[in-house]
């Protein structure tokens, strides 16, 4: 069965490979990421993941598995997606330093097999404890250019790892794809 990842994220692509899924396509969803304020945090991220999967599902045919995912960061009931610019990234990181944030990743899988369509939608939430950071350290991280394409302006993998004190939860979910949950959703098809 054809597997399609509805994401341009190189991290999600790598996580699929680590799961042993060697053959898959990437079709980037055309969804505008907007938050529905009537939903709680977890339903918001699940809805975004579903919208991404559904937009790709609607433009593809035949038997297939479509995987959509979305990650947001939450602190003090405020949601943070990707920063708009370097100043926005700096503001986020100053709020996050020396504290705990929640990283919430939604996962949606749409499967069509022999005309039968099924869907699975879930989320995973992990705690990330970020060390204190000086203004210079924040600026050095922003200067790498990596902060701008990450929810919350940080990444647990790569250079930012030196600022992660500890995590409580699933590492892969923090990176951007809850692999354990995804495996359970698709294991009968792979």
mmCIF file of C-alpha atoms in Angstrom:
data_model
loop_
_atom_site.group_PDB
_atom_site.id
_atom_site.type_symbol
_atom_site.label_atom_id
_atom_site.label_comp_id
_atom_site.label_asym_id
_atom_site.label_seq_id
_atom_site.Cartn_x
_atom_site.Cartn_y
_atom_site.Cartn_z
ATOM 1 C CA UNK A 1 0.000 0.000 0.000
ATOM 2 C CA UNK A 2 1.225 3.483 -0.857
ATOM 3 C CA UNK A 3 2.282 5.603 2.138
ATOM 4 C CA UNK A 4 2.210 9.395 1.838
ATOM 5 C CA UNK A 5 3.582 11.841 4.381
ATOM 6 C CA UNK A 6 1.662 15.139 4.270
ATOM 7 C CA UNK A 7 4.626 17.176 5.494
ATOM 8 C CA UNK A 8 7.762 18.794 4.186
ATOM 9 C CA UNK A 9 9.513 18.348 7.543
ATOM 10 C CA UNK A 10 12.875 16.614 7.135
ATOM 11 C CA UNK A 11 12.573 15.465 10.745
ATOM 12 C CA UNK A 12 9.280 13.653 10.125
ATOM 13 C CA UNK A 13 10.753 12.094 6.998
ATOM 14 C CA UNK A 14 13.719 10.805 8.997
ATOM 15 C CA UNK A 15 11.468 9.441 11.748
ATOM 16 C CA UNK A 16 9.457 7.450 9.177
ATOM 17 C CA UNK A 17 12.714 5.945 7.938
ATOM 18 C CA UNK A 18 13.731 5.102 11.502
ATOM 19 C CA UNK A 19 10.414 3.242 11.853
ATOM 20 C CA UNK A 20 11.570 1.015 8.999
ATOM 21 C CA UNK A 21 9.320 2.627 6.396
ATOM 22 C CA UNK A 22 11.682 2.953 3.498
ATOM 23 C CA UNK A 23 9.274 3.627 0.649
ATOM 24 C CA UNK A 24 6.927 6.595 0.954
ATOM 25 C CA UNK A 25 5.993 9.726 -0.911
ATOM 26 C CA UNK A 26 5.865 13.282 0.332
ATOM 27 C CA UNK A 27 3.008 15.515 -0.689
ATOM 28 C CA UNK A 28 2.947 18.786 1.213
ATOM 29 C CA UNK A 29 -0.507 19.798 2.389
ATOM 30 C CA UNK A 30 -1.906 23.144 1.318
ATOM 31 C CA UNK A 31 -3.536 23.831 4.678
ATOM 32 C CA UNK A 32 -3.301 27.267 6.228
ATOM 33 C CA UNK A 33 -2.502 26.634 9.868
ATOM 34 C CA UNK A 34 -5.066 28.531 11.913
ATOM 35 C CA UNK A 35 -6.133 27.699 15.439
ATOM 36 C CA UNK A 36 -9.787 27.147 16.277
ATOM 37 C CA UNK A 37 -10.232 29.069 19.534
ATOM 38 C CA UNK A 38 -13.350 27.086 20.447
ATOM 39 C CA UNK A 39 -11.296 23.905 20.920
ATOM 40 C CA UNK A 40 -9.014 22.876 23.768
ATOM 41 C CA UNK A 41 -5.271 22.637 23.117
ATOM 42 C CA UNK A 42 -5.288 18.935 22.312
ATOM 43 C CA UNK A 43 -8.235 19.145 19.928
ATOM 44 C CA UNK A 44 -6.598 22.092 18.156
ATOM 45 C CA UNK A 45 -3.459 20.134 17.334
ATOM 46 C CA UNK A 46 -5.452 17.042 16.352
ATOM 47 C CA UNK A 47 -7.608 19.155 14.029
ATOM 48 C CA UNK A 48 -4.552 20.667 12.328
ATOM 49 C CA UNK A 49 -2.998 17.221 11.840
ATOM 50 C CA UNK A 50 -6.279 15.933 10.407
ATOM 51 C CA UNK A 51 -6.666 18.918 8.061
ATOM 52 C CA UNK A 52 -3.175 18.302 6.690
ATOM 53 C CA UNK A 53 -3.851 14.605 6.110
ATOM 54 C CA UNK A 54 -7.303 15.263 4.628
ATOM 55 C CA UNK A 55 -6.043 17.878 2.158
ATOM 56 C CA UNK A 56 -3.582 15.345 0.728
ATOM 57 C CA UNK A 57 -6.102 12.503 0.916
ATOM 58 C CA UNK A 58 -8.518 14.562 -1.201
ATOM 59 C CA UNK A 59 -6.017 14.994 -4.047
ATOM 60 C CA UNK A 60 -4.798 11.391 -4.157
ATOM 61 C CA UNK A 61 -6.423 8.148 -5.233
ATOM 62 C CA UNK A 62 -6.271 4.379 -4.873
ATOM 63 C CA UNK A 63 -5.267 2.414 -1.790
ATOM 64 C CA UNK A 64 -3.100 4.618 0.404
ATOM 65 C CA UNK A 65 -2.111 5.703 3.885
ATOM 66 C CA UNK A 66 -1.903 9.457 4.446
ATOM 67 C CA UNK A 67 -0.022 10.678 7.518
ATOM 68 C CA UNK A 68 -0.548 14.216 8.818
ATOM 69 C CA UNK A 69 1.082 15.715 11.881
ATOM 70 C CA UNK A 70 1.332 19.055 13.625
ATOM 71 C CA UNK A 71 3.343 20.223 16.610
ATOM 72 C CA UNK A 72 2.715 23.132 18.945
ATOM 73 C CA UNK A 73 4.349 24.316 22.140
ATOM 74 C CA UNK A 74 2.311 25.387 25.163
ATOM 75 C CA UNK A 75 3.374 27.362 28.213
ATOM 76 C CA UNK A 76 1.036 28.991 30.697
ATOM 77 C CA UNK A 77 -1.951 28.225 28.447
ATOM 78 C CA UNK A 78 -0.445 30.155 25.540
ATOM 79 C CA UNK A 79 0.213 28.289 22.295
ATOM 80 C CA UNK A 80 3.344 28.820 20.232
ATOM 81 C CA UNK A 81 3.828 27.711 16.668
ATOM 82 C CA UNK A 82 6.708 28.634 14.414
ATOM 83 C CA UNK A 83 8.049 32.145 15.048
ATOM 84 C CA UNK A 84 7.195 34.806 12.486
ATOM 85 C CA UNK A 85 10.708 36.242 12.520
ATOM 86 C CA UNK A 86 13.896 36.410 14.592
ATOM 87 C CA UNK A 87 12.419 38.872 17.095
ATOM 88 C CA UNK A 88 9.438 36.578 17.658
ATOM 89 C CA UNK A 89 11.850 33.660 18.199
ATOM 90 C CA UNK A 90 13.797 35.696 20.751
ATOM 91 C CA UNK A 91 10.597 36.553 22.650
ATOM 92 C CA UNK A 92 9.581 32.886 22.753
ATOM 93 C CA UNK A 93 12.954 31.652 23.951
ATOM 94 C CA UNK A 94 13.100 34.307 26.675
ATOM 95 C CA UNK A 95 9.719 33.059 27.923
ATOM 96 C CA UNK A 96 10.819 29.409 27.790
ATOM 97 C CA UNK A 97 14.280 29.621 29.339
ATOM 98 C CA UNK A 98 14.646 28.198 32.826
ATOM 99 C CA UNK A 99 11.188 26.608 32.683
ATOM 100 C CA UNK A 100 9.050 23.724 31.492
ATOM 101 C CA UNK A 101 7.031 23.785 28.269
ATOM 102 C CA UNK A 102 4.626 21.229 26.871
ATOM 103 C CA UNK A 103 5.195 19.992 23.344
ATOM 104 C CA UNK A 104 1.994 18.633 21.839
ATOM 105 C CA UNK A 105 2.057 16.742 18.563
ATOM 106 C CA UNK A 106 -1.095 15.686 16.769
ATOM 107 C CA UNK A 107 -1.179 12.709 14.434
ATOM 108 C CA UNK A 108 -3.838 11.869 11.871
ATOM 109 C CA UNK A 109 -3.876 8.843 9.582
ATOM 110 C CA UNK A 110 -6.356 8.391 6.752
ATOM 111 C CA UNK A 111 -6.406 5.015 5.042
ATOM 112 C CA UNK A 112 -8.251 3.903 1.959
ATOM 113 C CA UNK A 113 -8.147 0.190 1.205
ATOM 114 C CA UNK A 114 -10.374 -1.375 -1.450
ATOM 115 C CA UNK A 115 -12.798 1.537 -1.270
ATOM 116 C CA UNK A 116 -13.090 1.447 2.518
ATOM 117 C CA UNK A 117 -11.903 4.585 4.310
ATOM 118 C CA UNK A 118 -10.773 4.692 7.936
ATOM 119 C CA UNK A 119 -9.207 7.383 10.051
ATOM 120 C CA UNK A 120 -7.265 7.554 13.285
ATOM 121 C CA UNK A 121 -6.540 10.791 15.111
ATOM 122 C CA UNK A 122 -4.569 11.197 18.326
ATOM 123 C CA UNK A 123 -1.974 13.375 20.048
ATOM 124 C CA UNK A 124 0.997 13.031 22.316
ATOM 125 C CA UNK A 125 2.123 15.510 24.972
ATOM 126 C CA UNK A 126 5.614 15.716 26.423
ATOM 127 C CA UNK A 127 7.289 18.046 28.880
ATOM 128 C CA UNK A 128 10.534 19.750 27.928
ATOM 129 C CA UNK A 129 12.631 21.491 30.568
ATOM 130 C CA UNK A 130 14.745 24.234 29.034
ATOM 131 C CA UNK A 131 17.819 25.487 30.878
ATOM 132 C CA UNK A 132 18.540 29.107 31.567
ATOM 133 C CA UNK A 133 20.013 30.807 28.511
ATOM 134 C CA UNK A 134 21.914 34.063 28.218
ATOM 135 C CA UNK A 135 20.928 36.628 25.622
ATOM 136 C CA UNK A 136 24.088 35.723 23.723
ATOM 137 C CA UNK A 137 23.178 32.022 23.735
ATOM 138 C CA UNK A 138 19.679 32.827 22.482
ATOM 139 C CA UNK A 139 21.093 35.027 19.727
ATOM 140 C CA UNK A 140 23.677 32.404 18.751
ATOM 141 C CA UNK A 141 20.875 29.817 18.391
ATOM 142 C CA UNK A 142 18.739 32.206 16.343
ATOM 143 C CA UNK A 143 21.734 33.019 14.141
ATOM 144 C CA UNK A 144 21.903 29.363 13.061
ATOM 145 C CA UNK A 145 18.626 29.946 11.185
ATOM 146 C CA UNK A 146 17.150 26.776 12.673
ATOM 147 C CA UNK A 147 14.814 28.534 15.117
ATOM 148 C CA UNK A 148 12.478 29.910 12.467
ATOM 149 C CA UNK A 149 11.085 26.606 11.183
ATOM 150 C CA UNK A 150 10.448 25.014 14.584
ATOM 151 C CA UNK A 151 7.394 25.243 16.809
ATOM 152 C CA UNK A 152 8.425 27.282 19.829
ATOM 153 C CA UNK A 153 11.656 28.340 18.069
ATOM 154 C CA UNK A 154 13.584 25.358 19.435
ATOM 155 C CA UNK A 155 14.450 21.793 18.540
ATOM 156 C CA UNK A 156 15.369 19.034 20.940
ATOM 157 C CA UNK A 157 17.625 17.468 18.334
ATOM 158 C CA UNK A 158 20.677 19.182 16.921
ATOM 159 C CA UNK A 159 22.508 22.146 18.395
ATOM 160 C CA UNK A 160 19.748 23.198 20.768
ATOM 161 C CA UNK A 161 20.190 19.948 22.726
ATOM 162 C CA UNK A 162 22.669 21.659 25.056
ATOM 163 C CA UNK A 163 19.798 23.764 26.433
ATOM 164 C CA UNK A 164 17.508 20.831 27.193
ATOM 165 C CA UNK A 165 17.782 19.915 30.861
ATOM 166 C CA UNK A 166 15.418 16.943 30.657
ATOM 167 C CA UNK A 167 12.279 15.649 29.039
ATOM 168 C CA UNK A 168 9.286 13.768 30.332
ATOM 169 C CA UNK A 169 7.611 11.995 27.447
ATOM 170 C CA UNK A 170 8.310 10.647 23.997
ATOM 171 C CA UNK A 171 11.408 12.020 22.283
ATOM 172 C CA UNK A 172 10.080 11.361 18.757
ATOM 173 C CA UNK A 173 6.860 13.228 19.526
ATOM 174 C CA UNK A 174 8.898 16.244 20.579
ATOM 175 C CA UNK A 175 10.852 16.022 17.328
ATOM 176 C CA UNK A 176 7.528 16.052 15.458
ATOM 177 C CA UNK A 177 6.056 12.578 14.944
ATOM 178 C CA UNK A 178 4.654 10.285 17.661
ATOM 179 C CA UNK A 179 6.169 7.151 16.164
ATOM 180 C CA UNK A 180 4.797 4.717 18.768
ATOM 181 C CA UNK A 181 1.231 5.913 18.188
ATOM 182 C CA UNK A 182 1.736 6.051 14.423
ATOM 183 C CA UNK A 183 3.019 2.474 14.407
ATOM 184 C CA UNK A 184 -0.101 1.275 16.209
ATOM 185 C CA UNK A 185 -2.266 3.100 13.658
ATOM 186 C CA UNK A 186 -0.606 1.569 10.595
ATOM 187 C CA UNK A 187 1.013 -1.703 11.730
ATOM 188 C CA UNK A 188 -1.623 -3.861 10.024
ATOM 189 C CA UNK A 189 -0.761 -2.246 6.666
ATOM 190 C CA UNK A 190 3.026 -2.196 6.669
#
